[in-house]
Amino acid sequence: MASSTGGGSALTPITVSMELHTHNRRKLLRCLRQRLLDSSRSIHGFVLLQGGEEQNRFCTDHTILFRQESYFAYLFGVKEPGFYGAIDIASGRSILFAPRLPEEYAVWLGKIKPLSHFKEYYMVDMVFYTDEIVRVLHDLCDTPGKPSLFLLYGLNTDSNNYSKPAMLKEMEKFDVDLEVLHPVITECRVHKSDMEIALIQFANDLSSEAHVEVMRSAKVGMKEYQLESIFLHHVYMYGGCRHCSYTCICATGENSAVLHYGHAAAPNDKTLHDGDMALFDMGAEYHFYGSDITCSFPVNGKFSKNQLLVYDAVLKAHDYVIASMRPGVNWVDMHKLAERTILEGLKEVGIIHGDIDDMMDRRLGAVFMPHGLGHLLGIDTHDPGGYPKGLERPKEAGLRSLRTARTLEDGMVITVEPGCYFIDALLLPAMEDADKSKYFNHREISRFRGFGGIRIESNVLVTAGGCRNLTNCPRRPHDIEAVMTGAPWPSSPAA
Ligand code: GLY
Ligand code: MN
Ligand code: MN
């Protein structure tokens, strides 16, 4: 990433090859065939996925900007709505089914592309219309009896929603399996290929640059949404990113203790006041692959003593975790390391007192950091695969918020996002609680009521020898202060 001093971008969007999705399909085939062999089943049948459908609001002039369903995007990279996709498990042939568009499409929405366009562009073996699926799959089936269909059905352990299996009019003409595909494809998504990493890296480079632009633009008196708009402009203008990974969280002052601030009822509309901390959690998505980055900084450009105390504890937690990450390390242990580091920081400055091990046992950390340390990241912000079959979600306070309890493996991309918040809804009951009250310095902590919170979030790739931080935002307080007065970032051009 070249150094930038503000305005414009030092980045060039990377070229996306559909080879990425060919690679994803090959990986799925390898894993699926193995899974079938392991259960003494024959390697026959089709994977069939249904892509997303475009939706209108009731007014037909307002189409909600379409974003492809994530598993479909993973296998086929198709950006248009209304498609189906199949893979012949025995031969490996890939087949797209495109919607047959009405003639008036050409009047209102542009030229109707021929099937040959999709075959070439998406690098698949065959393309037909969606109204031909049943016939084509029967024609391609080389075994007697009904063709087998492996459909996507399974629980998303984050949203608790079940993925919707492909729907066909004549499903009775197939043998349907709803069990096998979901865990296998989900596990494929957990480990990223070099091409996937390149996209996540670009989304990170662009979003890191946009965060710096936001820091430089922040001024007392502005509205939070004006800074959101600067971020959105930057990633769209210089990366063509029409989608972000999630709704921007642009919280200042006490809003920064509202974990998912920025929703319709709290739409990033507060005025920035002198003395506020800002907590900005924003990430662009580039060709389906996302980033998820949080920067915390003082809106007036200069950390106060109190802000520095809390910020330092969170930064230490962020840095210690990243320094400890490598294959074989368990994520629950990393969460506990972050909690312990934050508690030690709070104890050092006198906000809490007592034995840190006791605090850990009584889960005091969850009062200050109620969310999990981080989550898998990819085509979804909270990428699936955090709890494969057999891995239990922890039950204790704080730990049960973890979106994964896995042991780290080479190729995982995971967010590291420790935070420390002063949330009345958690703090006040804890200060009254018979088990926890003794740990709080009630007078000191009252100085932090209304402070809000601090989160530092980076996206980290686990490598064979350790890990690599894909995010490049100023983190050290003096770097943040320097950048906010216009110093270049990255500070050294070689960085
Ligand atoms: N941006 C939501 C999260 O950090 O998980
Ligand atoms: Mn985030
Ligand atoms: Mn996150």
Short mmCIF file of C-alpha atoms and ligand atoms in Angstrom, two decimals:
data_model
loop_
_atom_site.label_atom_id
_atom_site.label_comp_id
_atom_site.label_asym_id
_atom_site.label_seq_id
_atom_site.Cartn_x
_atom_site.Cartn_y
_atom_site.Cartn_z
CA MET A 1 0.00 0.00 0.00
CA ALA A 2 1.59 3.29 -1.08
CA SER A 3 1.62 6.21 1.33
CA SER A 4 -1.22 8.73 1.14
CA THR A 5 -1.50 12.22 2.62
CA GLY A 6 -5.19 12.75 2.06
CA GLY A 7 -7.66 13.06 -0.80
CA GLY A 8 -7.58 10.50 -3.59
CA SER A 9 -6.31 6.98 -3.29
CA ALA A 10 -2.99 5.22 -3.64
CA LEU A 11 -4.73 2.01 -4.71
CA THR A 12 -5.73 0.42 -7.99
CA PRO A 13 -8.64 -2.04 -7.86
CA ILE A 14 -7.39 -5.56 -8.44
CA THR A 15 -8.61 -7.64 -11.37
CA VAL A 16 -10.97 -10.43 -10.37
CA SER A 17 -10.62 -13.77 -12.14
CA MET A 18 -13.54 -16.19 -12.21
CA GLU A 19 -10.85 -18.83 -11.80
CA LEU A 20 -11.39 -18.12 -8.09
CA HIS A 21 -14.83 -19.75 -8.26
CA THR A 22 -13.60 -22.60 -10.48
CA HIS A 23 -11.12 -23.27 -7.71
CA ASN A 24 -13.90 -23.12 -5.07
CA ARG A 25 -15.96 -25.65 -7.07
CA ARG A 26 -12.98 -28.01 -7.42
CA LYS A 27 -12.36 -27.80 -3.70
CA LEU A 28 -16.00 -28.57 -2.94
CA LEU A 29 -15.92 -31.55 -5.33
CA ARG A 30 -12.82 -32.96 -3.66
CA CYS A 31 -14.35 -32.66 -0.18
CA LEU A 32 -17.80 -33.85 -1.21
CA ARG A 33 -16.50 -36.94 -3.01
CA GLN A 34 -14.42 -37.80 0.02
CA ARG A 35 -17.44 -37.34 2.28
CA LEU A 36 -19.53 -39.65 0.07
CA LEU A 37 -16.77 -42.27 -0.08
CA ASP A 38 -16.39 -42.14 3.71
CA SER A 39 -20.06 -43.02 4.10
CA SER A 40 -19.85 -45.73 1.40
CA ARG A 41 -22.08 -43.83 -0.99
CA SER A 42 -21.58 -43.59 -4.72
CA ILE A 43 -20.09 -40.47 -6.25
CA HIS A 44 -23.12 -39.51 -8.28
CA GLY A 45 -25.74 -36.82 -8.45
CA PHE A 46 -25.73 -33.04 -8.62
CA VAL A 47 -25.09 -30.22 -6.24
CA LEU A 48 -27.90 -27.76 -6.93
CA LEU A 49 -27.95 -24.22 -5.55
CA GLN A 50 -30.47 -21.48 -6.11
CA GLY A 51 -29.11 -17.95 -6.35
CA GLY A 52 -30.79 -14.94 -4.80
CA GLU A 53 -33.87 -13.19 -6.15
CA GLU A 54 -34.13 -9.47 -6.72
CA GLN A 55 -36.72 -7.69 -4.58
CA ASN A 56 -38.75 -4.57 -5.16
CA ARG A 57 -40.26 -2.35 -2.58
CA PHE A 58 -43.97 -2.00 -3.25
CA CYS A 59 -43.16 0.83 -5.62
CA THR A 60 -41.90 -0.91 -8.77
CA ASP A 61 -39.43 1.89 -9.39
CA HIS A 62 -37.42 0.95 -6.34
CA THR A 63 -35.45 -2.26 -6.62
CA ILE A 64 -33.48 -3.07 -3.49
CA LEU A 65 -29.86 -3.21 -4.62
CA PHE A 66 -29.26 -6.89 -5.26
CA ARG A 67 -26.45 -8.77 -3.57
CA GLN A 68 -25.95 -12.43 -4.41
CA GLU A 69 -26.67 -15.15 -1.82
CA SER A 70 -23.30 -15.98 -0.26
CA TYR A 71 -23.00 -19.74 -0.93
CA PHE A 72 -24.03 -19.16 -4.54
CA ALA A 73 -21.48 -16.37 -4.81
CA TYR A 74 -18.84 -18.71 -3.38
CA LEU A 75 -19.38 -21.40 -6.01
CA PHE A 76 -20.28 -19.38 -9.09
CA GLY A 77 -19.41 -15.68 -8.58
CA VAL A 78 -22.60 -14.74 -10.43
CA LYS A 79 -23.67 -11.18 -9.70
CA GLU A 80 -27.10 -11.31 -11.42
CA PRO A 81 -30.30 -12.45 -9.66
CA GLY A 82 -32.56 -15.35 -10.61
CA PHE A 83 -29.91 -17.98 -11.45
CA TYR A 84 -29.50 -21.60 -10.41
CA GLY A 85 -26.20 -23.47 -10.51
CA ALA A 86 -25.40 -27.17 -10.57
CA ILE A 87 -22.28 -29.31 -10.37
CA ASP A 88 -22.22 -32.87 -11.64
CA ILE A 89 -20.42 -34.68 -8.83
CA ALA A 90 -19.07 -37.54 -10.99
CA SER A 91 -17.75 -35.53 -13.95
CA GLY A 92 -17.17 -32.20 -12.21
CA ARG A 93 -19.02 -30.34 -14.96
CA SER A 94 -20.55 -27.03 -13.86
CA ILE A 95 -23.87 -25.80 -15.20
CA LEU A 96 -25.50 -22.40 -14.81
CA PHE A 97 -29.20 -21.84 -15.38
CA ALA A 98 -30.09 -18.27 -16.32
CA PRO A 99 -33.57 -16.75 -16.09
CA ARG A 100 -35.36 -16.44 -19.44
CA LEU A 101 -35.89 -12.70 -19.53
CA PRO A 102 -38.99 -11.12 -21.11
CA GLU A 103 -38.61 -9.00 -24.25
CA GLU A 104 -39.39 -5.78 -22.39
CA TYR A 105 -36.23 -6.31 -20.34
CA ALA A 106 -34.34 -4.99 -23.38
CA VAL A 107 -36.41 -1.79 -23.26
CA TRP A 108 -36.15 -1.05 -19.55
CA LEU A 109 -33.02 -2.79 -18.33
CA GLY A 110 -30.70 -3.26 -21.30
CA LYS A 111 -29.63 -5.83 -23.85
CA ILE A 112 -30.50 -9.42 -23.03
CA LYS A 113 -27.24 -11.34 -22.86
CA PRO A 114 -27.03 -14.67 -24.71
CA LEU A 115 -26.30 -17.85 -22.73
CA SER A 116 -22.87 -18.00 -24.38
CA HIS A 117 -21.97 -14.77 -22.55
CA PHE A 118 -22.55 -16.36 -19.14
CA LYS A 119 -20.66 -19.52 -20.12
CA GLU A 120 -17.60 -17.56 -21.09
CA TYR A 121 -17.78 -14.89 -18.38
CA TYR A 122 -18.39 -17.22 -15.45
CA MET A 123 -16.12 -20.00 -16.79
CA VAL A 124 -18.67 -22.81 -16.49
CA ASP A 125 -19.09 -25.84 -18.75
CA MET A 126 -22.72 -25.33 -19.78
CA VAL A 127 -25.50 -22.77 -19.54
CA PHE A 128 -29.24 -23.32 -19.98
CA TYR A 129 -32.41 -21.52 -18.94
CA THR A 130 -33.94 -22.07 -15.52
CA ASP A 131 -37.07 -23.56 -17.14
CA GLU A 132 -34.84 -26.37 -18.48
CA ILE A 133 -33.35 -27.54 -15.16
CA VAL A 134 -35.39 -30.75 -14.76
CA ARG A 135 -34.84 -31.89 -18.34
CA VAL A 136 -31.13 -31.03 -18.41
CA LEU A 137 -30.34 -32.77 -15.12
CA HIS A 138 -32.24 -35.86 -16.29
CA ASP A 139 -30.39 -35.84 -19.62
CA LEU A 140 -27.01 -35.49 -17.91
CA CYS A 141 -27.70 -38.21 -15.35
CA ASP A 142 -25.86 -41.40 -16.32
CA THR A 143 -27.21 -43.68 -13.61
CA PRO A 144 -30.55 -45.53 -13.62
CA GLY A 145 -33.42 -44.14 -11.55
CA LYS A 146 -34.01 -40.63 -10.33
CA PRO A 147 -31.01 -38.28 -10.31
CA SER A 148 -29.80 -37.36 -6.82
CA LEU A 149 -29.78 -33.72 -5.82
CA PHE A 150 -27.61 -32.43 -2.97
CA LEU A 151 -29.30 -29.27 -1.73
CA LEU A 152 -28.10 -26.65 0.72
CA TYR A 153 -29.91 -26.90 4.02
CA GLY A 154 -28.38 -26.17 7.37
CA LEU A 155 -28.21 -23.88 10.36
CA ASN A 156 -26.30 -20.64 10.35
CA THR A 157 -24.95 -20.68 13.90
CA ASP A 158 -24.78 -16.88 13.91
CA SER A 159 -28.22 -15.87 12.73
CA ASN A 160 -29.95 -19.10 13.79
CA ASN A 161 -31.58 -19.14 10.34
CA TYR A 162 -31.65 -22.17 8.08
CA SER A 163 -30.39 -21.75 4.54
CA LYS A 164 -33.10 -22.17 1.96
CA PRO A 165 -32.63 -25.24 -0.26
CA ALA A 166 -33.13 -24.78 -4.02
CA MET A 167 -36.80 -25.04 -5.02
CA LEU A 168 -37.94 -26.71 -8.23
CA LYS A 169 -41.44 -27.25 -9.53
CA GLU A 170 -40.94 -30.99 -10.11
CA MET A 171 -38.88 -31.97 -7.08
CA GLU A 172 -40.57 -35.40 -7.01
CA LYS A 173 -38.51 -36.31 -10.09
CA PHE A 174 -35.34 -36.32 -7.96
CA ASP A 175 -33.88 -38.04 -4.90
CA VAL A 176 -33.15 -35.18 -2.57
CA ASP A 177 -30.41 -35.07 0.08
CA LEU A 178 -30.51 -32.18 2.57
CA GLU A 179 -27.83 -33.43 4.96
CA VAL A 180 -24.53 -33.77 3.19
CA LEU A 181 -23.86 -30.52 1.33
CA HIS A 182 -24.17 -27.80 3.98
CA PRO A 183 -21.44 -28.89 6.41
CA VAL A 184 -19.05 -29.77 3.58
CA ILE A 185 -19.37 -26.48 1.68
CA THR A 186 -19.36 -24.50 4.93
CA GLU A 187 -16.05 -26.09 5.90
CA CYS A 188 -14.66 -25.28 2.44
CA ARG A 189 -15.45 -21.61 3.07
CA VAL A 190 -13.55 -21.58 6.36
CA HIS A 191 -10.08 -21.86 4.76
CA LYS A 192 -9.34 -19.16 2.21
CA SER A 193 -7.40 -19.65 -1.02
CA ASP A 194 -4.75 -17.18 -2.17
CA MET A 195 -7.24 -15.61 -4.58
CA GLU A 196 -9.81 -15.13 -1.83
CA ILE A 197 -7.15 -13.65 0.45
CA ALA A 198 -6.17 -11.19 -2.30
CA LEU A 199 -9.77 -9.89 -2.41
CA ILE A 200 -10.04 -9.63 1.38
CA GLN A 201 -6.67 -7.85 1.36
CA PHE A 202 -7.90 -5.35 -1.22
CA ALA A 203 -11.13 -4.73 0.70
CA ASN A 204 -8.92 -4.15 3.74
CA ASP A 205 -6.47 -1.83 1.95
CA LEU A 206 -9.27 0.28 0.58
CA SER A 207 -11.24 0.37 3.83
CA SER A 208 -8.10 1.13 5.87
CA GLU A 209 -7.42 4.05 3.56
CA ALA A 210 -11.03 5.22 3.88
CA HIS A 211 -10.83 5.04 7.69
CA VAL A 212 -7.75 7.26 7.57
CA GLU A 213 -9.63 9.70 5.35
CA VAL A 214 -12.45 9.74 7.91
CA MET A 215 -10.02 10.41 10.80
CA ARG A 216 -8.51 13.29 8.89
CA SER A 217 -11.90 14.80 8.14
CA ALA A 218 -13.39 14.52 11.63
CA LYS A 219 -14.08 17.88 13.23
CA VAL A 220 -16.09 18.93 16.26
CA GLY A 221 -19.50 20.13 15.05
CA MET A 222 -19.82 17.62 12.21
CA LYS A 223 -22.52 14.96 12.13
CA GLU A 224 -21.64 11.29 12.43
CA TYR A 225 -23.34 10.60 9.09
CA GLN A 226 -21.03 13.05 7.33
CA LEU A 227 -18.11 10.83 8.26
CA GLU A 228 -20.05 7.74 7.20
CA SER A 229 -20.57 9.45 3.88
CA ILE A 230 -16.82 10.14 3.49
CA PHE A 231 -16.10 6.44 4.07
CA LEU A 232 -18.76 5.31 1.60
CA HIS A 233 -17.57 7.81 -1.00
CA HIS A 234 -13.97 6.67 -0.70
CA VAL A 235 -14.62 2.96 -1.12
CA TYR A 236 -17.08 3.52 -3.97
CA MET A 237 -15.04 6.19 -5.73
CA TYR A 238 -11.71 4.36 -5.62
CA GLY A 239 -12.76 0.72 -5.44
CA GLY A 240 -16.17 0.66 -7.09
CA CYS A 241 -17.48 -0.92 -3.89
CA ARG A 242 -21.24 -0.64 -4.13
CA HIS A 243 -21.74 -2.77 -1.05
CA CYS A 244 -20.34 -2.65 2.43
CA SER A 245 -20.04 -5.74 4.57
CA TYR A 246 -22.58 -4.31 7.08
CA THR A 247 -24.30 -1.06 8.00
CA CYS A 248 -21.71 1.51 9.07
CA ILE A 249 -21.41 2.06 12.82
CA CYS A 250 -20.35 5.69 13.29
CA ALA A 251 -20.70 6.25 16.99
CA THR A 252 -19.37 9.15 19.01
CA GLY A 253 -19.56 10.03 22.69
CA GLU A 254 -21.84 7.74 24.66
CA ASN A 255 -23.13 6.15 21.44
CA SER A 256 -19.83 4.32 21.19
CA ALA A 257 -21.07 1.99 23.94
CA VAL A 258 -23.99 0.93 21.72
CA LEU A 259 -22.51 -2.13 20.06
CA HIS A 260 -24.56 -2.07 16.87
CA TYR A 261 -25.28 1.67 16.67
CA GLY A 262 -26.12 3.04 13.22
CA HIS A 263 -29.41 1.15 12.67
CA ALA A 264 -32.61 2.87 11.53
CA ALA A 265 -33.57 3.94 15.04
CA ALA A 266 -30.09 5.36 15.75
CA PRO A 267 -28.95 6.48 12.29
CA ASN A 268 -25.48 7.98 12.92
CA ASP A 269 -27.01 11.42 13.38
CA LYS A 270 -25.38 12.84 16.50
CA THR A 271 -23.23 15.98 16.38
CA LEU A 272 -19.55 15.45 17.27
CA HIS A 273 -18.64 17.23 20.53
CA ASP A 274 -15.30 18.29 21.86
CA GLY A 275 -14.05 15.52 24.17
CA ASP A 276 -16.00 12.71 22.46
CA MET A 277 -14.34 9.46 21.47
CA ALA A 278 -15.36 8.12 18.06
CA LEU A 279 -15.83 4.40 17.43
CA PHE A 280 -16.18 3.82 13.69
CA ASP A 281 -16.80 0.27 12.51
CA MET A 282 -16.96 0.20 8.69
CA GLY A 283 -15.82 -2.20 5.99
CA ALA A 284 -16.18 -2.36 2.24
CA GLU A 285 -16.95 -5.48 0.25
CA TYR A 286 -15.08 -6.17 -3.01
CA HIS A 287 -16.41 -8.87 -5.35
CA PHE A 288 -18.37 -10.41 -2.46
CA TYR A 289 -15.39 -10.59 -0.08
CA GLY A 290 -15.50 -8.26 2.88
CA SER A 291 -13.59 -6.37 5.48
CA ASP A 292 -14.65 -5.45 9.02
CA ILE A 293 -12.56 -2.71 10.60
CA THR A 294 -13.02 -0.57 13.68
CA CYS A 295 -11.02 2.53 14.53
CA SER A 296 -11.43 4.45 17.77
CA PHE A 297 -10.06 7.98 18.04
CA PRO A 298 -10.74 11.30 19.80
CA VAL A 299 -12.88 13.53 17.56
CA ASN A 300 -10.83 16.62 18.46
CA GLY A 301 -7.59 14.89 17.44
CA LYS A 302 -6.00 14.69 20.89
CA PHE A 303 -6.46 11.84 23.39
CA SER A 304 -7.47 12.95 26.89
CA LYS A 305 -5.93 11.18 29.89
CA ASN A 306 -9.05 9.06 30.48
CA GLN A 307 -9.37 8.16 26.81
CA LEU A 308 -5.75 7.09 26.73
CA LEU A 309 -6.13 4.84 29.79
CA VAL A 310 -8.91 2.83 28.24
CA TYR A 311 -7.49 2.93 24.71
CA ASP A 312 -4.12 1.59 25.85
CA ALA A 313 -5.73 -1.40 27.56
CA VAL A 314 -7.71 -2.29 24.43
CA LEU A 315 -4.71 -1.79 22.14
CA LYS A 316 -2.61 -4.06 24.33
CA ALA A 317 -5.32 -6.74 24.12
CA HIS A 318 -5.44 -6.38 20.31
CA ASP A 319 -1.66 -6.58 19.97
CA TYR A 320 -1.17 -9.44 22.44
CA VAL A 321 -3.80 -11.55 20.72
CA ILE A 322 -2.29 -10.99 17.27
CA ALA A 323 1.18 -11.76 18.64
CA SER A 324 -0.16 -15.09 19.98
CA MET A 325 -2.15 -16.24 16.95
CA ARG A 326 -0.96 -19.29 15.02
CA PRO A 327 -2.38 -22.68 14.04
CA GLY A 328 -3.25 -24.76 17.10
CA VAL A 329 -4.22 -21.82 19.31
CA ASN A 330 -7.79 -21.98 20.62
CA TRP A 331 -10.00 -18.93 20.06
CA VAL A 332 -11.63 -19.13 23.49
CA ASP A 333 -8.15 -18.80 24.99
CA MET A 334 -7.55 -15.73 22.82
CA HIS A 335 -10.80 -14.22 24.07
CA LYS A 336 -9.69 -14.84 27.65
CA LEU A 337 -6.28 -13.32 26.91
CA ALA A 338 -7.99 -10.16 25.64
CA GLU A 339 -10.31 -10.03 28.67
CA ARG A 340 -7.46 -10.50 31.10
CA THR A 341 -5.38 -7.80 29.39
CA ILE A 342 -8.26 -5.33 29.54
CA LEU A 343 -8.99 -6.14 33.19
CA GLU A 344 -5.30 -5.68 34.04
CA GLY A 345 -5.36 -2.31 32.25
CA LEU A 346 -8.46 -1.20 34.17
CA LYS A 347 -6.91 -2.37 37.44
CA GLU A 348 -3.68 -0.50 36.75
CA VAL A 349 -5.55 2.79 36.50
CA GLY A 350 -7.72 2.07 39.54
CA ILE A 351 -11.12 1.57 37.89
CA ILE A 352 -11.31 -1.94 39.36
CA HIS A 353 -9.37 -3.69 42.10
CA GLY A 354 -8.86 -7.24 43.34
CA ASP A 355 -7.44 -10.49 42.07
CA ILE A 356 -7.54 -10.83 38.29
CA ASP A 357 -7.92 -14.64 38.40
CA ASP A 358 -10.98 -14.24 40.64
CA MET A 359 -12.40 -11.67 38.26
CA MET A 360 -11.86 -14.05 35.35
CA ASP A 361 -13.64 -16.84 37.27
CA ARG A 362 -16.59 -14.55 37.97
CA ARG A 363 -16.64 -13.43 34.35
CA LEU A 364 -16.13 -9.76 35.18
CA GLY A 365 -14.60 -9.25 31.73
CA ALA A 366 -18.02 -9.69 30.14
CA VAL A 367 -19.25 -6.53 31.88
CA PHE A 368 -16.71 -4.48 29.91
CA MET A 369 -16.55 -6.62 26.73
CA PRO A 370 -19.91 -8.36 26.27
CA HIS A 371 -19.21 -9.44 22.68
CA GLY A 372 -16.89 -12.13 21.40
CA LEU A 373 -13.27 -11.36 20.50
CA GLY A 374 -13.82 -11.97 16.81
CA HIS A 375 -15.39 -14.05 14.07
CA LEU A 376 -14.51 -15.70 10.79
CA LEU A 377 -14.65 -13.26 7.88
CA GLY A 378 -15.13 -13.85 4.17
CA ILE A 379 -18.13 -13.56 1.87
CA ASP A 380 -20.21 -12.93 4.98
CA THR A 381 -19.04 -10.54 7.65
CA HIS A 382 -19.80 -13.22 10.20
CA ASP A 383 -18.66 -16.03 7.91
CA PRO A 384 -20.17 -19.46 8.59
CA GLY A 385 -18.34 -22.42 10.09
CA GLY A 386 -17.77 -21.05 13.58
CA TYR A 387 -19.40 -24.07 15.24
CA PRO A 388 -19.04 -27.23 13.15
CA LYS A 389 -20.92 -30.32 14.34
CA GLY A 390 -19.58 -31.50 17.69
CA LEU A 391 -18.19 -28.14 18.82
CA GLU A 392 -20.29 -26.73 21.65
CA ARG A 393 -20.85 -23.02 22.18
CA PRO A 394 -19.45 -22.04 25.61
CA LYS A 395 -22.13 -21.20 28.18
CA GLU A 396 -20.39 -18.63 30.38
CA ALA A 397 -21.08 -14.88 30.20
CA GLY A 398 -19.06 -13.23 27.45
CA LEU A 399 -17.76 -16.54 26.10
CA ARG A 400 -21.22 -17.52 24.88
CA SER A 401 -21.15 -14.46 22.58
CA LEU A 402 -18.19 -15.95 20.70
CA ARG A 403 -19.14 -16.58 17.08
CA THR A 404 -16.56 -19.35 17.01
CA ALA A 405 -14.80 -21.47 19.62
CA ARG A 406 -12.53 -23.16 17.08
CA THR A 407 -8.84 -23.83 17.17
CA LEU A 408 -7.04 -21.67 14.61
CA GLU A 409 -5.96 -23.24 11.34
CA ASP A 410 -3.84 -22.06 8.44
CA GLY A 411 -5.98 -20.12 5.94
CA MET A 412 -8.66 -18.87 8.34
CA VAL A 413 -9.38 -15.14 8.28
CA ILE A 414 -10.69 -13.94 11.60
CA THR A 415 -11.38 -10.54 13.12
CA VAL A 416 -9.58 -9.46 16.27
CA GLU A 417 -11.84 -6.89 17.91
CA PRO A 418 -11.34 -6.42 21.62
CA GLY A 419 -13.37 -3.62 23.15
CA CYS A 420 -14.02 -1.96 26.48
CA TYR A 421 -17.36 -0.26 27.01
CA PHE A 422 -19.12 1.48 29.87
CA ILE A 423 -22.66 0.26 29.30
CA ASP A 424 -25.05 1.26 32.08
CA ALA A 425 -27.29 -1.73 31.37
CA LEU A 426 -24.40 -4.06 32.30
CA LEU A 427 -22.38 -1.91 34.66
CA LEU A 428 -25.11 -0.87 37.09
CA PRO A 429 -26.42 -4.40 37.82
CA ALA A 430 -22.81 -5.67 38.12
CA MET A 431 -22.00 -2.92 40.64
CA GLU A 432 -24.98 -4.09 42.71
CA ASP A 433 -24.20 -7.78 42.30
CA ALA A 434 -23.10 -9.55 45.49
CA ASP A 435 -20.32 -11.42 43.64
CA LYS A 436 -19.00 -8.56 41.53
CA SER A 437 -19.56 -5.32 43.44
CA LYS A 438 -16.31 -5.60 45.41
CA TYR A 439 -14.18 -5.36 42.27
CA PHE A 440 -15.39 -1.89 41.28
CA ASN A 441 -13.90 1.34 42.47
CA HIS A 442 -17.31 3.01 42.56
CA ARG A 443 -15.95 6.57 42.69
CA GLU A 444 -13.49 6.07 39.82
CA ILE A 445 -15.95 4.27 37.62
CA SER A 446 -18.51 7.04 37.95
CA ARG A 447 -16.06 9.25 36.00
CA PHE A 448 -16.51 6.89 33.04
CA ARG A 449 -20.31 6.84 32.96
CA GLY A 450 -21.23 8.35 29.58
CA PHE A 451 -17.69 7.79 28.24
CA GLY A 452 -18.96 5.28 25.68
CA GLY A 453 -16.52 2.62 24.56
CA ILE A 454 -13.46 1.75 22.56
CA ARG A 455 -13.02 -1.07 20.06
CA ILE A 456 -10.04 -1.81 17.86
CA GLU A 457 -10.79 -4.29 15.09
CA SER A 458 -8.40 -5.79 12.55
CA ASN A 459 -8.76 -8.67 10.09
CA VAL A 460 -6.11 -11.32 10.52
CA LEU A 461 -5.07 -14.24 8.31
CA VAL A 462 -3.79 -17.32 10.11
CA THR A 463 -0.69 -18.63 8.32
CA ALA A 464 1.36 -21.80 8.78
CA GLY A 465 3.95 -19.90 10.82
CA GLY A 466 1.70 -17.47 12.71
CA CYS A 467 -0.58 -14.82 11.28
CA ARG A 468 -0.70 -11.69 9.13
CA ASN A 469 -2.70 -8.57 9.92
CA LEU A 470 -4.48 -7.56 6.70
CA THR A 471 -5.67 -4.24 8.15
CA ASN A 472 -3.41 -1.21 8.06
CA CYS A 473 -4.86 1.63 10.11
CA PRO A 474 -3.00 3.83 12.56
CA ARG A 475 -3.38 2.22 15.97
CA ARG A 476 -0.81 3.78 18.28
CA PRO A 477 -2.17 6.97 19.86
CA HIS A 478 0.67 9.13 18.53
CA ASP A 479 0.14 7.75 15.01
CA ILE A 480 -3.57 8.54 15.24
CA GLU A 481 -2.88 12.07 16.44
CA ALA A 482 -0.28 12.60 13.71
CA VAL A 483 -2.55 11.32 10.94
CA MET A 484 -5.35 13.55 12.21
CA THR A 485 -3.10 16.57 11.70
CA GLY A 486 -2.32 15.46 8.14
CA ALA A 487 0.77 13.23 8.51
CA PRO A 488 1.04 10.63 5.75
CA TRP A 489 -0.18 7.09 6.31
CA PRO A 490 1.37 4.53 6.14
CA SER A 491 4.07 6.61 7.78
CA SER A 492 6.87 4.77 5.99
CA PRO A 493 6.36 4.30 2.22
CA ALA A 494 7.76 0.78 2.46
CA ALA A 495 4.99 -0.29 4.88
N1 GLY B 1 -19.21 -5.05 12.35
C1 GLY B 1 -19.79 -6.03 13.15
C2 GLY B 1 -18.78 -6.80 13.87
O1 GLY B 1 -17.74 -6.27 14.17
O2 GLY B 1 -18.93 -7.98 14.10
MN MN B 2 -16.90 -4.65 13.02
MN MN B 3 -16.42 -7.84 13.48
#
